[in-house]
Amino acid sequence: MLALTSWLFLPAFIAAGMIFCVCRRGRNPLWVFLPLVFFYLGSARAGSEMEKWREREKRLYEISSHYTQVQGKISFIEEEEGAVLLTLKNNRIRKMTKGNWDEVPYEHSKILVSLKEAGSVSSEQLGIGQTVMVRGEVQLFSQARNPGEFDFKDYYQSLGLDFRLFAEEMEIVDAAKSPLLERLRKFKLRSKELLYRDAKEEDAGIFAAAVLGDRKGISSEIKDLYQKNGIAHLLAISGLHMSFIGLAFYKLMKKAGAGFWEAGLLSTALLILYGIMTGGGPSVVRAGFMMCVGFYAACLGRTYDLLSAASLSLLLLSFHSPFLIMQGGVQLSFGAVFAIGGLAPVIRGWLGKDHLFAGSISACFAVQMMTLPVTAFHFYQMPPYGLVLNLLVIPLMGGVLCSGMGVIAFGAINSVLGTAAAGTGHYILSLYEVLLKTAGQIPGHNIILGRPDILVLAAYALLLTAGMLFIKMLGKWENGEKKEADLPKERKDKNAGRIPYGGKLLFLAGFYLLSILLFLPKPVRGLDAWFLDVGQGDGILLRTEGEAILVDGGSSSNKSLGEYTLSPCLKSLGISEIDYAFVSHGDQDHLSGVKYLLESCEDIQIKNLFLPYHGREDESIQSLKELGSKRGTCVRYLTGGDFMKIGTLSITCLYPGKEDVPGDVNGESQVLKMDYGDCHMLFTGDMGEAEEQRLLGKTDYHFLGEVNVLKTAHHGSRFSSSEPFLDAVSPAWAVISYGQGNSYGHPHKEVLDRLKERNVTVFQTGKSGAVRLETDGTRIRFSTFVDGNQNHGYNEGKEKE
């Protein structure tokens, strides 16, 4: 346990100093001591869970290579993209070994099963509470292998799910279902049917998300629109929804003559059932628990404290699953509550309670300031106008909820009544769409910030603390709460020197803009290059002196490379504009991501696009040219001998020249030489041995002996990286980009042997994830995104001078 918490000496030292200072002032040090105790207990709990996870992980890799059988009880059923997802608990796991089922000791209770009509069992026969036996292949959840990628492994681990099993066979061992849970599930399914029957499809998707917690019916366009404008929280069950439903029912019970206990207990029961029906996510549990605490306080005649209820909720949630607090959604949910309970009263006290919209402005400003670092850290971008939009849309959300619930209630009686009930919600949602699209036309509506480092987060915490203390001081000053002796003569009149309400709003706006400026991306020092793990393909991102350069960006194995890898990576690094993009040749595994950026990604602009001269007749290259022209990109064809200089970085196209005649598409590959001080990199695309020989036959480029970093051609194919070529280039490092388990067998053993014989240090994206190169022009340092043990972090590679 000491090893798990030894790094906590710094907060312990700080807390000890605080206790000493408090004791000297004669105050009770308990307020410092107790948080420290909880901090250590929480760390110990998290450390214990991590140790258990490491033990389970060893078993996971053991069963992932075997046909596996799992027997467990169904605790959750969900339909997704033609498949049924089951969550099984109380599981018994066996693996197939030499024709026999061997028991696997596995101390964990929940797994995810993906079912597509396995055996003779159909999805209609399944119900919550049944015990089933499934057999199939185990798939481990993927972890992030590039900057900015979503980490499915961490996400599902926080939910208590270790792996997914794709069921090929299934049988029901015990058909008994849980009556209550099954009724809730059936009610949810029936409610969803009524929503889609009586409301317009686009409205029904939002109704289902807001009322039932089912977001699968929302189009990607609407999701993107809400997220970019900072109101995506309206599409998830949260405190807004739970408080609306819980308080409405509580007040209804009170008006019906129920006492505090009867109304409180019935409302609590309703919230529990509603939370179970909607999936019981962390935000739902948080909101429901806080509402129940409020009802209990009313029953006892005690005052409800928002921050205490939220803290207790967080304590219980994190004790149950310590990894939940790493989820962006959980951080946003609790951050918003702590902002409303902690920061908003300070701001409102300064603005004055009687001023127009003071309460709404205080709450929205506080939430925006508290959640800004969370948004930047997890989503890499923020809508500066989101504060204003939330002021406009949140008050109307009650109408959407009422309309959605009305569709369900009245639609169960008559379809016409259900359609009529959908009208109010339809017009509100239409207004939302108009507001969001209008905001999207305003310059700067979405700012890409990148993921902030720990120093920026610490600086922001200090800035926010100082700002709130300053506002509190101003509030006391204006309200005459300082001692009269401390006030200057001209301030003896409490009403003198007050800041006008408009001036206060301008101050808050300035403070908000200053906070955003703190998160703006900073230019890198030297040259920073990422050889991305794109699967079976190539993608290299370079940054230097405020410029961003992309060399290829495609994959044949990752069909959503642009959306889920390339775009998040660029945003996490704070890149909203690619100054120069090079496409080596016309194969999809080198350009699919670039095509996505030009075609579907409005947040990232490519200024200059360089295409291969000999590929200008290729259909894929022509398509890129047309897309670039539509986006206002300057499109040029590159050929051997072309040269450009970007600050200290020099880029030369070595091959093929206009006079060369490539034999195939791979032979059209641009060969680029990039020089930054003593760092010399060679990018070879998919060039083969024949092109290597032609390149070595040229004497007018004088690149031999000046390469220390080689981007190995054609994903490590044995038909490239020939011995004469490697001898001529003589690199110190080589990077091979390929997809794990690809059907081509890349990288081929012959290539690895050739590199090993020449003492070349090799980095493989298929093993280590993205590979990073950093240089100041003299020293070169490599690091990898994922180490051999599948742990997060950056492992230092080889460093030479």
JSON list of N, CA and C in Angstrom, two decimals, residues 728-784:
[
{"chain": "A", "resi": 728, "resn": "ALA", "atom": "N", "xyz": [23.02, 2.38, -48.96]},
{"chain": "A", "resi": 728, "resn": "ALA", "atom": "CA", "xyz": [23.26, 3.74, -49.45]},
{"chain": "A", "resi": 728, "resn": "ALA", "atom": "C", "xyz": [22.70, 4.79, -48.50]},
{"chain": "A", "resi": 729, "resn": "VAL", "atom": "N", "xyz": [21.52, 4.52, -47.96]},
{"chain": "A", "resi": 729, "resn": "VAL", "atom": "CA", "xyz": [20.88, 5.50, -47.08]},
{"chain": "A", "resi": 729, "resn": "VAL", "atom": "C", "xyz": [21.49, 5.46, -45.68]},
{"chain": "A", "resi": 730, "resn": "SER", "atom": "N", "xyz": [21.75, 4.27, -45.17]},
{"chain": "A", "resi": 730, "resn": "SER", "atom": "CA", "xyz": [22.38, 4.06, -43.86]},
{"chain": "A", "resi": 730, "resn": "SER", "atom": "C", "xyz": [21.69, 4.83, -42.73]},
{"chain": "A", "resi": 731, "resn": "PRO", "atom": "N", "xyz": [20.43, 4.52, -42.45]},
{"chain": "A", "resi": 731, "resn": "PRO", "atom": "CA", "xyz": [19.72, 5.25, -41.39]},
{"chain": "A", "resi": 731, "resn": "PRO", "atom": "C", "xyz": [20.12, 4.74, -40.00]},
{"chain": "A", "resi": 732, "resn": "ALA", "atom": "N", "xyz": [19.92, 5.58, -39.00]},
{"chain": "A", "resi": 732, "resn": "ALA", "atom": "CA", "xyz": [20.10, 5.15, -37.61]},
{"chain": "A", "resi": 732, "resn": "ALA", "atom": "C", "xyz": [18.79, 4.62, -37.04]},
{"chain": "A", "resi": 733, "resn": "TRP", "atom": "N", "xyz": [17.69, 5.17, -37.52]},
{"chain": "A", "resi": 733, "resn": "TRP", "atom": "CA", "xyz": [16.36, 4.74, -37.06]},
{"chain": "A", "resi": 733, "resn": "TRP", "atom": "C", "xyz": [15.47, 4.47, -38.27]},
{"chain": "A", "resi": 734, "resn": "ALA", "atom": "N", "xyz": [14.52, 3.57, -38.08]},
{"chain": "A", "resi": 734, "resn": "ALA", "atom": "CA", "xyz": [13.52, 3.30, -39.12]},
{"chain": "A", "resi": 734, "resn": "ALA", "atom": "C", "xyz": [12.16, 3.14, -38.44]},
{"chain": "A", "resi": 735, "resn": "VAL", "atom": "N", "xyz": [11.14, 3.65, -39.10]},
{"chain": "A", "resi": 735, "resn": "VAL", "atom": "CA", "xyz": [9.76, 3.52, -38.60]},
{"chain": "A", "resi": 735, "resn": "VAL", "atom": "C", "xyz": [8.96, 2.74, -39.64]},
{"chain": "A", "resi": 736, "resn": "ILE", "atom": "N", "xyz": [8.28, 1.68, -39.19]},
{"chain": "A", "resi": 736, "resn": "ILE", "atom": "CA", "xyz": [7.45, 0.87, -40.07]},
{"chain": "A", "resi": 736, "resn": "ILE", "atom": "C", "xyz": [6.00, 1.04, -39.65]},
{"chain": "A", "resi": 737, "resn": "SER", "atom": "N", "xyz": [5.14, 1.44, -40.58]},
{"chain": "A", "resi": 737, "resn": "SER", "atom": "CA", "xyz": [3.72, 1.64, -40.31]},
{"chain": "A", "resi": 737, "resn": "SER", "atom": "C", "xyz": [2.92, 0.51, -40.94]},
{"chain": "A", "resi": 738, "resn": "TYR", "atom": "N", "xyz": [2.18, -0.21, -40.11]},
{"chain": "A", "resi": 738, "resn": "TYR", "atom": "CA", "xyz": [1.36, -1.33, -40.61]},
{"chain": "A", "resi": 738, "resn": "TYR", "atom": "C", "xyz": [0.25, -1.61, -39.61]},
{"chain": "A", "resi": 739, "resn": "GLY", "atom": "N", "xyz": [-0.71, -2.42, -40.02]},
{"chain": "A", "resi": 739, "resn": "GLY", "atom": "CA", "xyz": [-1.82, -2.79, -39.15]},
{"chain": "A", "resi": 739, "resn": "GLY", "atom": "C", "xyz": [-1.59, -4.14, -38.50]},
{"chain": "A", "resi": 740, "resn": "GLN", "atom": "N", "xyz": [-1.98, -4.26, -37.25]},
{"chain": "A", "resi": 740, "resn": "GLN", "atom": "CA", "xyz": [-1.83, -5.52, -36.55]},
{"chain": "A", "resi": 740, "resn": "GLN", "atom": "C", "xyz": [-2.62, -6.62, -37.25]},
{"chain": "A", "resi": 741, "resn": "GLY", "atom": "N", "xyz": [-1.99, -7.78, -37.42]},
{"chain": "A", "resi": 741, "resn": "GLY", "atom": "CA", "xyz": [-2.66, -8.93, -38.01]},
{"chain": "A", "resi": 741, "resn": "GLY", "atom": "C", "xyz": [-3.09, -8.74, -39.44]},
{"chain": "A", "resi": 742, "resn": "ASN", "atom": "N", "xyz": [-2.39, -7.89, -40.20]},
{"chain": "A", "resi": 742, "resn": "ASN", "atom": "CA", "xyz": [-2.78, -7.65, -41.59]},
{"chain": "A", "resi": 742, "resn": "ASN", "atom": "C", "xyz": [-2.56, -8.90, -42.44]},
{"chain": "A", "resi": 743, "resn": "SER", "atom": "N", "xyz": [-3.32, -9.01, -43.51]},
{"chain": "A", "resi": 743, "resn": "SER", "atom": "CA", "xyz": [-3.29, -10.22, -44.35]},
{"chain": "A", "resi": 743, "resn": "SER", "atom": "C", "xyz": [-2.05, -10.30, -45.22]},
{"chain": "A", "resi": 744, "resn": "TYR", "atom": "N", "xyz": [-1.26, -9.23, -45.30]},
{"chain": "A", "resi": 744, "resn": "TYR", "atom": "CA", "xyz": [-0.07, -9.22, -46.14]},
{"chain": "A", "resi": 744, "resn": "TYR", "atom": "C", "xyz": [1.17, -9.76, -45.42]},
{"chain": "A", "resi": 745, "resn": "GLY", "atom": "N", "xyz": [1.06, -9.91, -44.11]},
{"chain": "A", "resi": 745, "resn": "GLY", "atom": "CA", "xyz": [2.21, -10.36, -43.35]},
{"chain": "A", "resi": 745, "resn": "GLY", "atom": "C", "xyz": [3.23, -9.28, -43.08]},
{"chain": "A", "resi": 746, "resn": "HIS", "atom": "N", "xyz": [2.84, -8.01, -43.27]},
{"chain": "A", "resi": 746, "resn": "HIS", "atom": "CA", "xyz": [3.76, -6.90, -43.00]},
{"chain": "A", "resi": 746, "resn": "HIS", "atom": "C", "xyz": [3.93, -6.73, -41.48]},
{"chain": "A", "resi": 747, "resn": "PRO", "atom": "N", "xyz": [5.15, -6.37, -41.07]},
{"chain": "A", "resi": 747, "resn": "PRO", "atom": "CA", "xyz": [6.38, -6.25, -41.87]},
{"chain": "A", "resi": 747, "resn": "PRO", "atom": "C", "xyz": [7.01, -7.63, -42.09]},
{"chain": "A", "resi": 748, "resn": "HIS", "atom": "N", "xyz": [7.55, -7.83, -43.27]},
{"chain": "A", "resi": 748, "resn": "HIS", "atom": "CA", "xyz": [8.15, -9.11, -43.59]},
{"chain": "A", "resi": 748, "resn": "HIS", "atom": "C", "xyz": [9.46, -9.32, -42.84]},
{"chain": "A", "resi": 749, "resn": "LYS", "atom": "N", "xyz": [9.71, -10.57, -42.50]},
{"chain": "A", "resi": 749, "resn": "LYS", "atom": "CA", "xyz": [10.91, -10.91, -41.73]},
{"chain": "A", "resi": 749, "resn": "LYS", "atom": "C", "xyz": [12.18, -10.50, -42.45]},
{"chain": "A", "resi": 750, "resn": "GLU", "atom": "N", "xyz": [12.17, -10.61, -43.78]},
{"chain": "A", "resi": 750, "resn": "GLU", "atom": "CA", "xyz": [13.37, -10.26, -44.53]},
{"chain": "A", "resi": 750, "resn": "GLU", "atom": "C", "xyz": [13.77, -8.80, -44.29]},
{"chain": "A", "resi": 751, "resn": "VAL", "atom": "N", "xyz": [12.79, -7.92, -44.26]},
{"chain": "A", "resi": 751, "resn": "VAL", "atom": "CA", "xyz": [13.09, -6.50, -44.05]},
{"chain": "A", "resi": 751, "resn": "VAL", "atom": "C", "xyz": [13.61, -6.27, -42.63]},
{"chain": "A", "resi": 752, "resn": "LEU", "atom": "N", "xyz": [12.97, -6.89, -41.65]},
{"chain": "A", "resi": 752, "resn": "LEU", "atom": "CA", "xyz": [13.42, -6.73, -40.28]},
{"chain": "A", "resi": 752, "resn": "LEU", "atom": "C", "xyz": [14.85, -7.24, -40.11]},
{"chain": "A", "resi": 753, "resn": "ASP", "atom": "N", "xyz": [15.17, -8.35, -40.79]},
{"chain": "A", "resi": 753, "resn": "ASP", "atom": "CA", "xyz": [16.53, -8.89, -40.71]},
{"chain": "A", "resi": 753, "resn": "ASP", "atom": "C", "xyz": [17.53, -7.94, -41.35]},
{"chain": "A", "resi": 754, "resn": "ARG", "atom": "N", "xyz": [17.16, -7.36, -42.50]},
{"chain": "A", "resi": 754, "resn": "ARG", "atom": "CA", "xyz": [18.07, -6.41, -43.16]},
{"chain": "A", "resi": 754, "resn": "ARG", "atom": "C", "xyz": [18.36, -5.22, -42.26]},
{"chain": "A", "resi": 755, "resn": "LEU", "atom": "N", "xyz": [17.35, -4.72, -41.61]},
{"chain": "A", "resi": 755, "resn": "LEU", "atom": "CA", "xyz": [17.54, -3.57, -40.73]},
{"chain": "A", "resi": 755, "resn": "LEU", "atom": "C", "xyz": [18.36, -3.94, -39.50]},
{"chain": "A", "resi": 756, "resn": "LYS", "atom": "N", "xyz": [18.10, -5.13, -38.96]},
{"chain": "A", "resi": 756, "resn": "LYS", "atom": "CA", "xyz": [18.84, -5.57, -37.78]},
{"chain": "A", "resi": 756, "resn": "LYS", "atom": "C", "xyz": [20.31, -5.76, -38.10]},
{"chain": "A", "resi": 757, "resn": "GLU", "atom": "N", "xyz": [20.61, -6.31, -39.27]},
{"chain": "A", "resi": 757, "resn": "GLU", "atom": "CA", "xyz": [22.01, -6.51, -39.68]},
{"chain": "A", "resi": 757, "resn": "GLU", "atom": "C", "xyz": [22.77, -5.20, -39.76]},
{"chain": "A", "resi": 758, "resn": "ARG", "atom": "N", "xyz": [22.06, -4.12, -39.99]},
{"chain": "A", "resi": 758, "resn": "ARG", "atom": "CA", "xyz": [22.71, -2.80, -40.14]},
{"chain": "A", "resi": 758, "resn": "ARG", "atom": "C", "xyz": [22.57, -1.96, -38.87]},
{"chain": "A", "resi": 759, "resn": "ASN", "atom": "N", "xyz": [22.18, -2.62, -37.77]},
{"chain": "A", "resi": 759, "resn": "ASN", "atom": "CA", "xyz": [22.09, -1.96, -36.46]},
{"chain": "A", "resi": 759, "resn": "ASN", "atom": "C", "xyz": [21.14, -0.76, -36.48]},
{"chain": "A", "resi": 760, "resn": "VAL", "atom": "N", "xyz": [20.06, -0.90, -37.24]},
{"chain": "A", "resi": 760, "resn": "VAL", "atom": "CA", "xyz": [19.06, 0.17, -37.30]},
{"chain": "A", "resi": 760, "resn": "VAL", "atom": "C", "xyz": [18.04, -0.07, -36.18]},
{"chain": "A", "resi": 761, "resn": "THR", "atom": "N", "xyz": [17.78, 0.96, -35.40]},
{"chain": "A", "resi": 761, "resn": "THR", "atom": "CA", "xyz": [16.73, 0.88, -34.38]},
{"chain": "A", "resi": 761, "resn": "THR", "atom": "C", "xyz": [15.37, 1.01, -35.06]},
{"chain": "A", "resi": 762, "resn": "VAL", "atom": "N", "xyz": [14.51, 0.01, -34.87]},
{"chain": "A", "resi": 762, "resn": "VAL", "atom": "CA", "xyz": [13.24, -0.05, -35.59]},
{"chain": "A", "resi": 762, "resn": "VAL", "atom": "C", "xyz": [12.08, 0.22, -34.64]},
{"chain": "A", "resi": 763, "resn": "PHE", "atom": "N", "xyz": [11.18, 1.08, -35.06]},
{"chain": "A", "resi": 763, "resn": "PHE", "atom": "CA", "xyz": [9.93, 1.33, -34.35]},
{"chain": "A", "resi": 763, "resn": "PHE", "atom": "C", "xyz": [8.78, 0.87, -35.24]},
{"chain": "A", "resi": 764, "resn": "GLN", "atom": "N", "xyz": [7.85, 0.11, -34.64]},
{"chain": "A", "resi": 764, "resn": "GLN", "atom": "CA", "xyz": [6.74, -0.45, -35.40]},
{"chain": "A", "resi": 764, "resn": "GLN", "atom": "C", "xyz": [5.42, 0.05, -34.81]},
{"chain": "A", "resi": 765, "resn": "THR", "atom": "N", "xyz": [4.63, 0.74, -35.63]},
{"chain": "A", "resi": 765, "resn": "THR", "atom": "CA", "xyz": [3.36, 1.26, -35.13]},
{"chain": "A", "resi": 765, "resn": "THR", "atom": "C", "xyz": [2.40, 0.14, -34.73]},
{"chain": "A", "resi": 766, "resn": "GLY", "atom": "N", "xyz": [2.50, -1.02, -35.40]},
{"chain": "A", "resi": 766, "resn": "GLY", "atom": "CA", "xyz": [1.62, -2.13, -35.07]},
{"chain": "A", "resi": 766, "resn": "GLY", "atom": "C", "xyz": [1.86, -2.67, -33.68]},
{"chain": "A", "resi": 767, "resn": "LYS", "atom": "N", "xyz": [3.07, -2.45, -33.14]},
{"chain": "A", "resi": 767, "resn": "LYS", "atom": "CA", "xyz": [3.40, -2.92, -31.80]},
{"chain": "A", "resi": 767, "resn": "LYS", "atom": "C", "xyz": [3.29, -1.81, -30.76]},
{"chain": "A", "resi": 768, "resn": "SER", "atom": "N", "xyz": [3.79, -0.64, -31.10]},
{"chain": "A", "resi": 768, "resn": "SER", "atom": "CA", "xyz": [3.94, 0.41, -30.10]},
{"chain": "A", "resi": 768, "resn": "SER", "atom": "C", "xyz": [2.96, 1.55, -30.24]},
{"chain": "A", "resi": 769, "resn": "GLY", "atom": "N", "xyz": [2.05, 1.48, -31.20]},
{"chain": "A", "resi": 769, "resn": "GLY", "atom": "CA", "xyz": [1.17, 2.61, -31.45]},
{"chain": "A", "resi": 769, "resn": "GLY", "atom": "C", "xyz": [1.93, 3.73, -32.13]},
{"chain": "A", "resi": 770, "resn": "ALA", "atom": "N", "xyz": [1.44, 4.94, -32.01]},
{"chain": "A", "resi": 770, "resn": "ALA", "atom": "CA", "xyz": [2.08, 6.07, -32.67]},
{"chain": "A", "resi": 770, "resn": "ALA", "atom": "C", "xyz": [3.51, 6.24, -32.15]},
{"chain": "A", "resi": 771, "resn": "VAL", "atom": "N", "xyz": [4.39, 6.64, -33.06]},
{"chain": "A", "resi": 771, "resn": "VAL", "atom": "CA", "xyz": [5.80, 6.87, -32.73]},
{"chain": "A", "resi": 771, "resn": "VAL", "atom": "C", "xyz": [6.07, 8.36, -32.85]},
{"chain": "A", "resi": 772, "resn": "ARG", "atom": "N", "xyz": [6.71, 8.90, -31.84]},
{"chain": "A", "resi": 772, "resn": "ARG", "atom": "CA", "xyz": [6.97, 10.34, -31.81]},
{"chain": "A", "resi": 772, "resn": "ARG", "atom": "C", "xyz": [8.46, 10.63, -31.95]},
{"chain": "A", "resi": 773, "resn": "LEU", "atom": "N", "xyz": [8.77, 11.61, -32.76]},
{"chain": "A", "resi": 773, "resn": "LEU", "atom": "CA", "xyz": [10.15, 12.09, -32.92]},
{"chain": "A", "resi": 773, "resn": "LEU", "atom": "C", "xyz": [10.19, 13.55, -32.51]},
{"chain": "A", "resi": 774, "resn": "GLU", "atom": "N", "xyz": [11.14, 13.89, -31.65]},
{"chain": "A", "resi": 774, "resn": "GLU", "atom": "CA", "xyz": [11.34, 15.28, -31.23]},
{"chain": "A", "resi": 774, "resn": "GLU", "atom": "C", "xyz": [12.80, 15.64, -31.44]},
{"chain": "A", "resi": 775, "resn": "THR", "atom": "N", "xyz": [13.03, 16.80, -32.01]},
{"chain": "A", "resi": 775, "resn": "THR", "atom": "CA", "xyz": [14.40, 17.24, -32.24]},
{"chain": "A", "resi": 775, "resn": "THR", "atom": "C", "xyz": [14.49, 18.75, -32.19]},
{"chain": "A", "resi": 776, "resn": "ASP", "atom": "N", "xyz": [15.64, 19.23, -31.72]},
{"chain": "A", "resi": 776, "resn": "ASP", "atom": "CA", "xyz": [15.93, 20.65, -31.76]},
{"chain": "A", "resi": 776, "resn": "ASP", "atom": "C", "xyz": [16.90, 20.98, -32.89]},
{"chain": "A", "resi": 777, "resn": "GLY", "atom": "N", "xyz": [17.13, 19.98, -33.76]},
{"chain": "A", "resi": 777, "resn": "GLY", "atom": "CA", "xyz": [18.07, 20.14, -34.85]},
{"chain": "A", "resi": 777, "resn": "GLY", "atom": "C", "xyz": [19.41, 19.53, -34.55]},
{"chain": "A", "resi": 778, "resn": "THR", "atom": "N", "xyz": [19.63, 19.13, -33.30]},
{"chain": "A", "resi": 778, "resn": "THR", "atom": "CA", "xyz": [20.88, 18.49, -32.90]},
{"chain": "A", "resi": 778, "resn": "THR", "atom": "C", "xyz": [20.61, 17.14, -32.28]},
{"chain": "A", "resi": 779, "resn": "ARG", "atom": "N", "xyz": [19.82, 17.15, -31.23]},
{"chain": "A", "resi": 779, "resn": "ARG", "atom": "CA", "xyz": [19.46, 15.91, -30.55]},
{"chain": "A", "resi": 779, "resn": "ARG", "atom": "C", "xyz": [18.17, 15.36, -31.13]},
{"chain": "A", "resi": 780, "resn": "ILE", "atom": "N", "xyz": [18.09, 14.04, -31.24]},
{"chain": "A", "resi": 780, "resn": "ILE", "atom": "CA", "xyz": [16.89, 13.36, -31.75]},
{"chain": "A", "resi": 780, "resn": "ILE", "atom": "C", "xyz": [16.41, 12.39, -30.69]},
{"chain": "A", "resi": 781, "resn": "ARG", "atom": "N", "xyz": [15.14, 12.50, -30.34]},
{"chain": "A", "resi": 781, "resn": "ARG", "atom": "CA", "xyz": [14.56, 11.63, -29.32]},
{"chain": "A", "resi": 781, "resn": "ARG", "atom": "C", "xyz": [13.30, 10.98, -29.84]},
{"chain": "A", "resi": 782, "resn": "PHE", "atom": "N", "xyz": [13.21, 9.66, -29.68]},
{"chain": "A", "resi": 782, "resn": "PHE", "atom": "CA", "xyz": [12.02, 8.90, -30.06]},
{"chain": "A", "resi": 782, "resn": "PHE", "atom": "C", "xyz": [11.26, 8.47, -28.81]},
{"chain": "A", "resi": 783, "resn": "SER", "atom": "N", "xyz": [9.96, 8.38, -28.93]},
{"chain": "A", "resi": 783, "resn": "SER", "atom": "CA", "xyz": [9.13, 7.82, -27.88]},
{"chain": "A", "resi": 783, "resn": "SER", "atom": "C", "xyz": [7.92, 7.16, -28.54]},
{"chain": "A", "resi": 784, "resn": "THR", "atom": "N", "xyz": [7.29, 6.24, -27.81]},
{"chain": "A", "resi": 784, "resn": "THR", "atom": "CA", "xyz": [6.14, 5.53, -28.37]},
{"chain": "A", "resi": 784, "resn": "THR", "atom": "C", "xyz": [4.92, 5.76, -27.49]}
]
